[in-house]
């Protein structure tokens, strides 16, 4: 018989303490510690998802690494190519996937839509937040049907496992993990100990039954997935669904993936009938303008393994206050201040008395350093009030000494710019080594310093 034990948990990050603390030593949040009973006086064997003691029947022995037989993972290919790309080539059998995102961003819609499209897979959709009628209304809006799709509105893990044994599904989707509770833990649903225990039970189920499980989770105010940090270590894959609710575009990123690369991402557009895959995001991220406007430059960037062309917008005006303003949307503000300092020191431009506003069009956030050159050119264009041709794009990192540094995968960036009809692309001259640019029909202009860029454009 196990002993009843209590502990204090931070509800923000999951830090465990033997006593109450006013401030969490892990995440620094105040008044987040709550006392929870972490173990209930119930025999351990009853906590197994099969309701019997399966551990005694297993045989474990030490084997040599050379004796291990390797084989390719069994994968379920979905009709959603963006999801397949992010998962590394499809859904791996027996995998546990955690999906996080802001409320209303489209997590439930995305996986309900994918489950309805898997006509040959028996899918069980477990909802602890919505009723059958609400899910049916969403399915009608998506305008898709599937005879192999089943619903269960339940929050108790033991009841869920009983229904799973009756149905024998091939895919399980849980919406959301914060609503589930285990009868073996005496704490409220959504608490740290409940999330950890229910995830552990679902992990045992996925590995023993070889059935893939998707867990939809909430996020905290700072954007991280709610619950203890160990939750992300327990699962095989962590996906982040992000985007601005004021824009129609959504990005599905991979934070962790044991079965593929973490450099992939999927792009969707929210429509009235669900989420639409965006196969060529560059065309929608670049605004279709007819007039030449100053302060606009196009950057050839990479999101994961996918080349994207994004529009950088800058506005430089005379400051009317004592301290000039610096505002950036979709771009690191400290990186913007660094580029302004480079222009001030190396180019002689007096940005110290100017207000500077920067925006990445489309509502996305770009962290690729290759966008530096486009940001710099947009700032110069607005400073001089001289428009840059919409047929020119840029790809290069700017160093502190004013040099244009080389970036990776330059051939993919050039090929994407050529495909979209650009006539010129500015790159670093250090990118020319070992690459044959004669195969491209776009003019490649190699520059080494900020002054060269200014002389060629203005």
Tab-separated table of C-alpha atoms in Angstrom:
chain	number	residue	atom	x	y	z
A	1	UNK	CA	0.000	0.000	0.000
A	2	UNK	CA	1.433	3.353	-1.046
A	3	UNK	CA	1.715	6.252	1.360
A	4	UNK	CA	-0.272	9.460	0.846
A	5	UNK	CA	2.064	12.389	0.149
A	6	UNK	CA	1.521	16.079	-0.558
A	7	UNK	CA	3.773	18.651	-2.158
A	8	UNK	CA	3.621	22.227	-3.409
A	9	UNK	CA	3.712	22.818	-7.174
A	10	UNK	CA	4.166	25.991	-9.198
A	11	UNK	CA	1.132	26.181	-11.483
A	12	UNK	CA	3.143	28.104	-14.078
A	13	UNK	CA	6.204	25.916	-14.643
A	14	UNK	CA	5.597	22.779	-12.542
A	15	UNK	CA	8.430	23.313	-10.036
A	16	UNK	CA	7.965	21.025	-7.008
A	17	UNK	CA	8.745	22.117	-3.460
A	18	UNK	CA	8.309	20.551	-0.028
A	19	UNK	CA	7.018	23.847	1.381
A	20	UNK	CA	5.073	26.861	0.150
A	21	UNK	CA	7.052	29.681	-1.476
A	22	UNK	CA	5.880	33.148	-2.364
A	23	UNK	CA	8.101	33.337	-5.434
A	24	UNK	CA	8.921	30.373	-7.666
A	25	UNK	CA	12.721	29.865	-7.771
A	26	UNK	CA	12.430	28.349	-11.260
A	27	UNK	CA	10.290	30.789	-13.298
A	28	UNK	CA	10.186	33.785	-10.933
A	29	UNK	CA	6.367	34.058	-10.802
A	30	UNK	CA	4.668	35.111	-7.560
A	31	UNK	CA	1.848	33.309	-5.674
A	32	UNK	CA	1.741	30.303	-8.006
A	33	UNK	CA	2.386	27.506	-5.461
A	34	UNK	CA	-0.554	25.216	-4.679
A	35	UNK	CA	-0.534	22.195	-2.370
A	36	UNK	CA	-1.527	18.958	-4.113
A	37	UNK	CA	-1.866	15.367	-3.038
A	38	UNK	CA	0.491	13.550	-5.355
A	39	UNK	CA	-0.285	9.945	-4.454
A	40	UNK	CA	-3.476	8.160	-3.445
A	41	UNK	CA	-3.734	4.973	-1.406
A	42	UNK	CA	-4.573	2.656	-4.329
A	43	UNK	CA	-2.689	-0.456	-5.441
A	44	UNK	CA	-0.271	0.355	-8.249
A	45	UNK	CA	-1.490	-2.400	-10.544
A	46	UNK	CA	-4.938	-0.783	-10.767
A	47	UNK	CA	-3.351	2.291	-12.310
A	48	UNK	CA	-2.349	0.418	-15.454
A	49	UNK	CA	-4.361	1.327	-18.557
A	50	UNK	CA	-5.195	-2.358	-19.101
A	51	UNK	CA	-6.395	-2.729	-15.484
A	52	UNK	CA	-4.071	-5.649	-14.934
A	53	UNK	CA	-0.460	-6.081	-13.973
A	54	UNK	CA	1.351	-6.332	-17.275
A	55	UNK	CA	4.801	-5.538	-15.945
A	56	UNK	CA	5.302	-8.962	-14.406
A	57	UNK	CA	4.799	-10.738	-17.737
A	58	UNK	CA	7.534	-8.774	-19.504
A	59	UNK	CA	11.030	-10.130	-19.719
A	60	UNK	CA	13.925	-7.697	-19.823
A	61	UNK	CA	17.490	-8.723	-20.512
A	62	UNK	CA	20.745	-7.057	-21.416
A	63	UNK	CA	21.585	-7.355	-25.123
A	64	UNK	CA	24.438	-6.196	-27.296
A	65	UNK	CA	23.790	-3.191	-29.561
A	66	UNK	CA	24.671	-5.257	-32.636
A	67	UNK	CA	21.805	-7.664	-31.797
A	68	UNK	CA	19.175	-4.933	-32.060
A	69	UNK	CA	17.159	-5.236	-35.283
A	70	UNK	CA	16.436	-1.868	-36.872
A	71	UNK	CA	13.461	-1.156	-39.087
A	72	UNK	CA	11.736	1.873	-40.514
A	73	UNK	CA	8.991	3.432	-38.416
A	74	UNK	CA	5.445	2.730	-39.541
A	75	UNK	CA	3.908	6.034	-40.567
A	76	UNK	CA	0.356	7.110	-41.314
A	77	UNK	CA	0.306	9.564	-44.222
A	78	UNK	CA	-2.396	12.191	-43.856
A	79	UNK	CA	-3.946	14.203	-46.739
A	80	UNK	CA	-2.392	17.261	-45.059
A	81	UNK	CA	1.088	17.630	-46.601
A	82	UNK	CA	1.971	20.446	-44.196
A	83	UNK	CA	1.339	18.210	-41.166
A	84	UNK	CA	3.266	15.346	-42.772
A	85	UNK	CA	6.232	17.668	-43.346
A	86	UNK	CA	6.238	18.942	-39.761
A	87	UNK	CA	6.025	15.419	-38.311
A	88	UNK	CA	8.948	14.268	-40.449
A	89	UNK	CA	7.004	12.277	-43.051
A	90	UNK	CA	3.736	11.259	-41.381
A	91	UNK	CA	2.337	10.037	-38.062
A	92	UNK	CA	4.589	7.427	-36.437
A	93	UNK	CA	2.796	4.440	-34.897
A	94	UNK	CA	2.925	4.519	-31.094
A	95	UNK	CA	4.077	8.141	-30.959
A	96	UNK	CA	2.878	10.687	-28.416
A	97	UNK	CA	2.540	14.191	-29.924
A	98	UNK	CA	1.876	17.341	-27.885
A	99	UNK	CA	0.373	20.362	-29.682
A	100	UNK	CA	0.282	23.779	-28.005
A	101	UNK	CA	-1.170	27.109	-29.040
A	102	UNK	CA	-3.169	30.126	-27.941
A	103	UNK	CA	-6.935	29.826	-27.367
A	104	UNK	CA	-8.897	30.207	-30.604
A	105	UNK	CA	-5.847	29.859	-32.859
A	106	UNK	CA	-7.294	26.731	-34.548
A	107	UNK	CA	-5.748	23.693	-32.805
A	108	UNK	CA	-9.020	21.783	-32.480
A	109	UNK	CA	-10.086	22.727	-36.004
A	110	UNK	CA	-6.793	21.508	-37.479
A	111	UNK	CA	-6.904	18.048	-35.914
A	112	UNK	CA	-10.651	17.588	-36.318
A	113	UNK	CA	-10.194	18.418	-39.990
A	114	UNK	CA	-7.321	15.936	-40.362
A	115	UNK	CA	-9.209	13.210	-38.514
A	116	UNK	CA	-12.213	13.628	-40.809
A	117	UNK	CA	-9.965	13.359	-43.871
A	118	UNK	CA	-8.412	10.052	-42.741
A	119	UNK	CA	-11.102	7.873	-44.303
A	120	UNK	CA	-9.195	4.595	-43.871
A	121	UNK	CA	-8.151	5.161	-40.216
A	122	UNK	CA	-10.480	4.481	-37.275
A	123	UNK	CA	-10.076	7.638	-35.185
A	124	UNK	CA	-11.280	8.398	-31.659
A	125	UNK	CA	-11.609	12.094	-30.803
A	126	UNK	CA	-11.754	12.609	-27.016
A	127	UNK	CA	-13.031	16.020	-25.931
A	128	UNK	CA	-13.097	17.278	-22.374
A	129	UNK	CA	-13.985	20.849	-23.303
A	130	UNK	CA	-16.787	20.622	-25.870
A	131	UNK	CA	-19.999	18.642	-26.223
A	132	UNK	CA	-20.885	16.321	-29.099
A	133	UNK	CA	-23.148	19.019	-30.555
A	134	UNK	CA	-20.358	21.612	-30.616
A	135	UNK	CA	-17.974	19.222	-32.358
A	136	UNK	CA	-20.699	18.246	-34.840
A	137	UNK	CA	-21.308	21.923	-35.657
A	138	UNK	CA	-17.592	22.412	-36.345
A	139	UNK	CA	-17.472	19.270	-38.488
A	140	UNK	CA	-20.452	20.555	-40.516
A	141	UNK	CA	-18.628	23.846	-41.046
A	142	UNK	CA	-15.551	21.981	-42.283
A	143	UNK	CA	-17.892	20.167	-44.724
A	144	UNK	CA	-16.296	16.769	-44.357
A	145	UNK	CA	-17.556	13.424	-43.114
A	146	UNK	CA	-15.940	10.155	-42.117
A	147	UNK	CA	-17.648	6.896	-41.174
A	148	UNK	CA	-14.525	5.865	-39.215
A	149	UNK	CA	-14.609	8.935	-36.946
A	150	UNK	CA	-15.852	8.461	-33.353
A	151	UNK	CA	-16.449	10.937	-30.526
A	152	UNK	CA	-16.084	10.591	-26.759
A	153	UNK	CA	-16.769	13.426	-24.312
A	154	UNK	CA	-15.096	12.216	-21.133
A	155	UNK	CA	-12.399	13.424	-18.722
A	156	UNK	CA	-11.664	10.340	-16.565
A	157	UNK	CA	-8.706	8.383	-17.925
A	158	UNK	CA	-9.989	5.032	-16.681
A	159	UNK	CA	-13.330	5.493	-18.476
A	160	UNK	CA	-11.446	6.576	-21.591
A	161	UNK	CA	-9.295	3.432	-21.555
A	162	UNK	CA	-12.374	1.218	-21.150
A	163	UNK	CA	-13.959	2.804	-24.227
A	164	UNK	CA	-10.698	2.500	-26.157
A	165	UNK	CA	-10.570	-1.236	-25.464
A	166	UNK	CA	-14.115	-1.584	-26.846
A	167	UNK	CA	-13.523	0.499	-29.995
A	168	UNK	CA	-9.901	-0.487	-30.810
A	169	UNK	CA	-9.070	2.776	-32.673
A	170	UNK	CA	-6.014	3.326	-34.851
A	171	UNK	CA	-5.552	6.986	-33.843
A	172	UNK	CA	-6.478	8.878	-30.652
A	173	UNK	CA	-6.803	12.675	-30.321
A	174	UNK	CA	-7.205	14.226	-26.848
A	175	UNK	CA	-8.576	17.778	-26.586
A	176	UNK	CA	-7.205	18.856	-24.197
A	177	UNK	CA	-4.739	17.245	-21.789
A	178	UNK	CA	-5.502	19.920	-19.134
A	179	UNK	CA	-9.118	18.681	-18.810
A	180	UNK	CA	-8.279	15.020	-18.084
A	181	UNK	CA	-8.018	13.628	-14.579
A	182	UNK	CA	-6.847	10.348	-13.125
A	183	UNK	CA	-8.710	8.799	-10.151
A	184	UNK	CA	-5.341	7.888	-8.658
A	185	UNK	CA	-4.386	11.527	-8.028
A	186	UNK	CA	-6.449	13.659	-5.634
A	187	UNK	CA	-6.109	17.082	-7.221
A	188	UNK	CA	-8.119	19.198	-9.606
A	189	UNK	CA	-7.942	18.681	-13.406
A	190	UNK	CA	-5.312	20.927	-14.938
A	191	UNK	CA	-3.040	20.827	-11.896
A	192	UNK	CA	0.593	19.880	-12.309
A	193	UNK	CA	0.307	16.420	-10.757
A	194	UNK	CA	-2.827	15.581	-12.789
A	195	UNK	CA	-1.236	16.626	-16.086
A	196	UNK	CA	1.875	14.605	-15.302
A	197	UNK	CA	-0.078	11.477	-14.290
A	198	UNK	CA	-2.577	11.524	-17.178
A	199	UNK	CA	0.234	12.068	-19.699
A	200	UNK	CA	2.169	9.154	-18.174
A	201	UNK	CA	-0.890	6.883	-18.510
A	202	UNK	CA	-1.398	7.913	-22.150
A	203	UNK	CA	2.312	7.396	-22.806
A	204	UNK	CA	2.128	3.820	-21.484
A	205	UNK	CA	-0.965	3.229	-23.608
A	206	UNK	CA	0.659	4.562	-26.803
A	207	UNK	CA	3.866	2.556	-26.397
A	208	UNK	CA	2.171	-0.725	-25.437
A	209	UNK	CA	-0.647	-0.587	-28.006
A	210	UNK	CA	1.415	1.033	-30.831
A	211	UNK	CA	-1.436	3.522	-31.374
A	212	UNK	CA	-0.422	7.186	-32.015
A	213	UNK	CA	-1.878	9.747	-29.604
A	214	UNK	CA	-2.196	13.523	-30.144
A	215	UNK	CA	-2.475	15.704	-27.043
A	216	UNK	CA	-3.790	19.247	-27.507
A	217	UNK	CA	-2.562	21.538	-24.728
A	218	UNK	CA	-2.951	25.077	-23.464
A	219	UNK	CA	-0.138	27.621	-23.211
A	220	UNK	CA	0.816	30.088	-20.488
A	221	UNK	CA	0.875	33.872	-20.846
A	222	UNK	CA	4.537	33.828	-21.905
A	223	UNK	CA	3.792	31.392	-24.757
A	224	UNK	CA	5.173	28.149	-23.271
A	225	UNK	CA	3.058	25.005	-22.952
A	226	UNK	CA	1.143	24.914	-19.649
A	227	UNK	CA	2.018	22.245	-17.115
A	228	UNK	CA	5.294	20.894	-15.813
A	229	UNK	CA	8.361	21.101	-18.058
A	230	UNK	CA	8.699	17.323	-17.743
A	231	UNK	CA	5.582	17.080	-19.931
A	232	UNK	CA	7.622	18.098	-22.995
A	233	UNK	CA	10.285	15.526	-22.112
A	234	UNK	CA	7.742	12.703	-21.840
A	235	UNK	CA	6.260	13.095	-25.326
A	236	UNK	CA	7.962	12.215	-28.615
A	237	UNK	CA	7.059	15.365	-30.540
A	238	UNK	CA	6.123	18.902	-29.491
A	239	UNK	CA	4.358	21.134	-32.032
A	240	UNK	CA	3.552	24.822	-31.625
A	241	UNK	CA	0.580	26.291	-33.513
A	242	UNK	CA	0.999	30.037	-33.701
A	243	UNK	CA	-0.178	33.115	-35.536
A	244	UNK	CA	-1.941	36.420	-35.075
A	245	UNK	CA	-5.711	36.159	-34.732
A	246	UNK	CA	-6.030	39.387	-36.741
A	247	UNK	CA	-4.415	37.661	-39.725
A	248	UNK	CA	-5.606	34.581	-41.581
A	249	UNK	CA	-2.244	32.798	-41.572
A	250	UNK	CA	-1.128	30.153	-39.077
A	251	UNK	CA	2.256	28.480	-38.657
A	252	UNK	CA	2.781	24.980	-37.259
A	253	UNK	CA	6.329	24.706	-35.882
A	254	UNK	CA	8.277	21.725	-34.556
A	255	UNK	CA	9.934	22.330	-31.188
A	256	UNK	CA	10.946	18.701	-30.553
A	257	UNK	CA	10.786	15.650	-32.804
A	258	UNK	CA	12.329	12.239	-32.118
A	259	UNK	CA	11.355	11.006	-35.585
A	260	UNK	CA	12.437	13.885	-37.817
A	261	UNK	CA	13.881	17.349	-38.157
A	262	UNK	CA	12.916	20.273	-35.930
A	263	UNK	CA	13.634	22.715	-38.777
A	264	UNK	CA	10.346	22.122	-40.614
A	265	UNK	CA	7.174	24.173	-40.446
A	266	UNK	CA	3.712	24.128	-41.997
A	267	UNK	CA	1.737	27.184	-43.102
A	268	UNK	CA	-2.072	27.389	-43.165
A	269	UNK	CA	-4.718	29.954	-43.992
A	270	UNK	CA	-7.828	30.132	-41.812
A	271	UNK	CA	-11.007	30.136	-43.902
A	272	UNK	CA	-14.701	29.794	-43.158
A	273	UNK	CA	-14.549	26.066	-43.910
A	274	UNK	CA	-11.405	25.243	-41.926
A	275	UNK	CA	-7.672	25.525	-42.475
A	276	UNK	CA	-6.277	25.587	-46.010
A	277	UNK	CA	-2.745	24.453	-46.786
A	278	UNK	CA	-0.534	27.216	-48.184
A	279	UNK	CA	1.837	25.645	-50.690
A	280	UNK	CA	3.433	28.905	-51.856
A	281	UNK	CA	3.453	31.319	-48.888
A	282	UNK	CA	5.740	33.886	-50.557
A	283	UNK	CA	2.941	35.092	-52.853
A	284	UNK	CA	0.619	35.901	-49.939
A	285	UNK	CA	3.283	37.394	-47.654
A	286	UNK	CA	4.253	39.988	-50.285
A	287	UNK	CA	1.607	42.686	-50.711
A	288	UNK	CA	0.417	43.305	-54.266
A	289	UNK	CA	1.050	47.039	-54.643
A	290	UNK	CA	0.930	49.078	-57.834
A	291	UNK	CA	2.666	52.286	-56.717
A	292	UNK	CA	6.327	52.537	-55.753
A	293	UNK	CA	6.556	53.296	-52.045
A	294	UNK	CA	9.643	54.144	-50.028
A	295	UNK	CA	10.615	52.086	-46.982
A	296	UNK	CA	9.707	48.685	-48.493
A	297	UNK	CA	12.197	45.897	-49.239
A	298	UNK	CA	11.777	42.177	-49.963
A	299	UNK	CA	13.856	39.638	-48.021
A	300	UNK	CA	14.652	36.087	-49.127
A	301	UNK	CA	14.528	34.170	-45.849
A	302	UNK	CA	14.313	30.542	-44.705
A	303	UNK	CA	11.738	29.144	-42.317
A	304	UNK	CA	13.059	25.706	-41.490
A	305	UNK	CA	13.892	24.044	-44.803
A	306	UNK	CA	11.450	26.186	-46.767
A	307	UNK	CA	12.461	29.412	-48.573
A	308	UNK	CA	10.120	32.375	-48.063
A	309	UNK	CA	10.063	35.890	-49.450
A	310	UNK	CA	8.714	38.392	-46.942
A	311	UNK	CA	8.082	42.110	-47.120
A	312	UNK	CA	9.925	44.428	-44.719
A	313	UNK	CA	8.323	47.824	-44.095
A	314	UNK	CA	10.187	50.699	-42.432
A	315	UNK	CA	9.236	54.258	-41.511
A	316	UNK	CA	11.869	56.809	-40.514
A	317	UNK	CA	10.645	60.237	-39.360
A	318	UNK	CA	12.049	63.229	-37.539
A	319	UNK	CA	11.750	62.788	-33.775
A	320	UNK	CA	9.667	65.407	-31.987
A	321	UNK	CA	10.430	64.036	-28.517
A	322	UNK	CA	13.625	64.070	-26.517
A	323	UNK	CA	14.281	60.343	-26.961
A	324	UNK	CA	13.726	58.823	-30.443
A	325	UNK	CA	11.253	55.932	-30.611
A	326	UNK	CA	12.241	52.430	-31.761
A	327	UNK	CA	9.369	50.057	-32.544
A	328	UNK	CA	9.587	46.656	-34.274
A	329	UNK	CA	6.814	44.178	-35.119
A	330	UNK	CA	7.858	40.670	-36.143
A	331	UNK	CA	11.558	41.509	-35.750
A	332	UNK	CA	13.932	41.578	-32.778
A	333	UNK	CA	14.076	45.127	-31.404
A	334	UNK	CA	17.673	44.717	-30.185
A	335	UNK	CA	18.699	43.568	-33.655
A	336	UNK	CA	17.069	46.704	-35.105
A	337	UNK	CA	19.046	48.911	-32.708
A	338	UNK	CA	22.238	47.118	-33.762
A	339	UNK	CA	21.555	47.784	-37.465
A	340	UNK	CA	20.808	51.450	-36.739
A	341	UNK	CA	24.136	51.725	-34.910
A	342	UNK	CA	25.934	50.195	-37.917
A	343	UNK	CA	24.299	52.716	-40.275
A	344	UNK	CA	25.190	55.555	-37.918
A	345	UNK	CA	28.816	54.538	-37.517
A	346	UNK	CA	29.709	53.002	-40.893
A	347	UNK	CA	27.418	54.952	-43.193
A	348	UNK	CA	27.225	58.345	-41.513
A	349	UNK	CA	23.392	58.401	-41.407
A	350	UNK	CA	21.991	60.324	-38.442
A	351	UNK	CA	19.373	57.908	-37.152
A	352	UNK	CA	19.987	59.124	-33.600
A	353	UNK	CA	17.508	61.981	-34.142
A	354	UNK	CA	14.940	59.897	-36.019
A	355	UNK	CA	11.947	57.821	-34.935
A	356	UNK	CA	12.166	54.348	-36.481
A	357	UNK	CA	9.258	51.934	-36.972
A	358	UNK	CA	9.721	48.479	-38.518
A	359	UNK	CA	7.138	45.867	-39.503
A	360	UNK	CA	7.302	42.422	-41.094
A	361	UNK	CA	4.199	42.205	-43.300
A	362	UNK	CA	1.803	39.271	-42.926
A	363	UNK	CA	1.881	39.019	-39.140
A	364	UNK	CA	4.768	36.525	-38.980
A	365	UNK	CA	7.915	36.734	-36.868
A	366	UNK	CA	11.273	36.215	-38.593
A	367	UNK	CA	14.464	35.268	-36.740
A	368	UNK	CA	16.635	34.424	-39.742
A	369	UNK	CA	19.737	36.721	-39.718
A	370	UNK	CA	19.615	36.817	-43.541
A	371	UNK	CA	16.801	39.375	-43.264
A	372	UNK	CA	19.306	41.991	-41.988
A	373	UNK	CA	20.164	43.298	-45.454
A	374	UNK	CA	16.501	43.830	-46.383
A	375	UNK	CA	15.858	45.629	-43.071
A	376	UNK	CA	18.869	47.866	-43.678
A	377	UNK	CA	17.721	48.696	-47.220
A	378	UNK	CA	14.165	49.426	-46.069
A	379	UNK	CA	15.546	51.828	-43.450
A	380	UNK	CA	17.724	53.591	-46.029
A	381	UNK	CA	14.823	53.764	-48.486
A	382	UNK	CA	12.597	55.477	-45.929
A	383	UNK	CA	15.471	57.728	-44.755
A	384	UNK	CA	16.129	58.939	-48.304
A	385	UNK	CA	12.419	58.748	-49.246
A	386	UNK	CA	13.493	56.864	-52.347
A	387	UNK	CA	11.604	53.718	-53.354
A	388	UNK	CA	13.319	50.404	-54.120
A	389	UNK	CA	12.195	48.524	-57.233
A	390	UNK	CA	9.703	45.732	-56.392
A	391	UNK	CA	11.735	43.430	-58.668
A	392	UNK	CA	14.724	43.465	-56.268
A	393	UNK	CA	15.145	41.272	-53.192
A	394	UNK	CA	17.877	40.883	-50.567
A	395	UNK	CA	19.520	38.104	-48.577
A	396	UNK	CA	22.472	38.740	-46.304
A	397	UNK	CA	23.550	39.156	-42.698
A	398	UNK	CA	25.036	42.488	-41.593
A	399	UNK	CA	28.065	42.461	-39.284
A	400	UNK	CA	29.080	45.093	-36.738
A	401	UNK	CA	31.828	46.407	-38.983
A	402	UNK	CA	29.355	47.007	-41.817
A	403	UNK	CA	30.293	43.938	-43.869
A	404	UNK	CA	27.655	41.777	-45.573
A	405	UNK	CA	28.119	38.241	-44.281
A	406	UNK	CA	27.301	34.996	-46.067
A	407	UNK	CA	24.121	33.041	-45.249
A	408	UNK	CA	23.235	29.373	-45.634
A	409	UNK	CA	21.192	27.738	-48.425
A	410	UNK	CA	21.718	30.694	-50.759
A	411	UNK	CA	20.841	28.641	-53.860
A	412	UNK	CA	17.388	27.830	-52.491
A	413	UNK	CA	16.780	31.501	-51.744
A	414	UNK	CA	17.842	32.553	-55.247
A	415	UNK	CA	15.697	29.848	-56.867
A	416	UNK	CA	12.628	30.996	-54.899
A	417	UNK	CA	13.202	34.625	-55.918
A	418	UNK	CA	13.586	33.589	-59.558
A	419	UNK	CA	10.407	31.511	-59.425
A	420	UNK	CA	8.429	34.512	-58.166
A	421	UNK	CA	9.643	36.753	-60.993
A	422	UNK	CA	12.301	38.885	-59.306
A	423	UNK	CA	14.960	40.330	-61.604
A	424	UNK	CA	17.772	41.049	-59.112
A	425	UNK	CA	18.907	39.688	-55.769
A	426	UNK	CA	21.576	41.234	-53.527
A	427	UNK	CA	23.718	38.698	-51.651
A	428	UNK	CA	27.073	38.645	-49.869
A	429	UNK	CA	30.149	38.301	-52.035
A	430	UNK	CA	31.342	35.610	-49.630
A	431	UNK	CA	28.461	33.418	-50.854
A	432	UNK	CA	29.994	33.199	-54.352
A	433	UNK	CA	32.618	30.610	-53.423
A	434	UNK	CA	32.012	27.231	-55.026
A	435	UNK	CA	28.550	28.095	-56.424
A	436	UNK	CA	27.706	28.425	-60.110
A	437	UNK	CA	25.250	31.315	-60.473
A	438	UNK	CA	25.148	31.081	-64.278
A	439	UNK	CA	22.370	28.486	-64.056
A	440	UNK	CA	19.988	31.124	-62.676
A	441	UNK	CA	18.128	33.563	-64.937
A	442	UNK	CA	17.987	36.186	-62.180
A	443	UNK	CA	20.785	38.782	-61.866
A	444	UNK	CA	22.838	38.030	-58.733
A	445	UNK	CA	24.575	41.129	-57.310
A	446	UNK	CA	27.314	40.361	-54.786
A	447	UNK	CA	28.176	43.110	-52.290
A	448	UNK	CA	30.680	43.199	-49.442
A	449	UNK	CA	29.847	46.319	-47.415
A	450	UNK	CA	26.937	48.574	-46.543
A	451	UNK	CA	28.387	51.445	-48.596
A	452	UNK	CA	28.306	49.295	-51.766
A	453	UNK	CA	24.621	48.525	-51.263
A	454	UNK	CA	23.809	52.220	-50.847
A	455	UNK	CA	25.751	53.222	-53.974
A	456	UNK	CA	24.051	50.562	-56.133
A	457	UNK	CA	20.504	51.335	-54.922
A	458	UNK	CA	20.483	55.096	-54.470
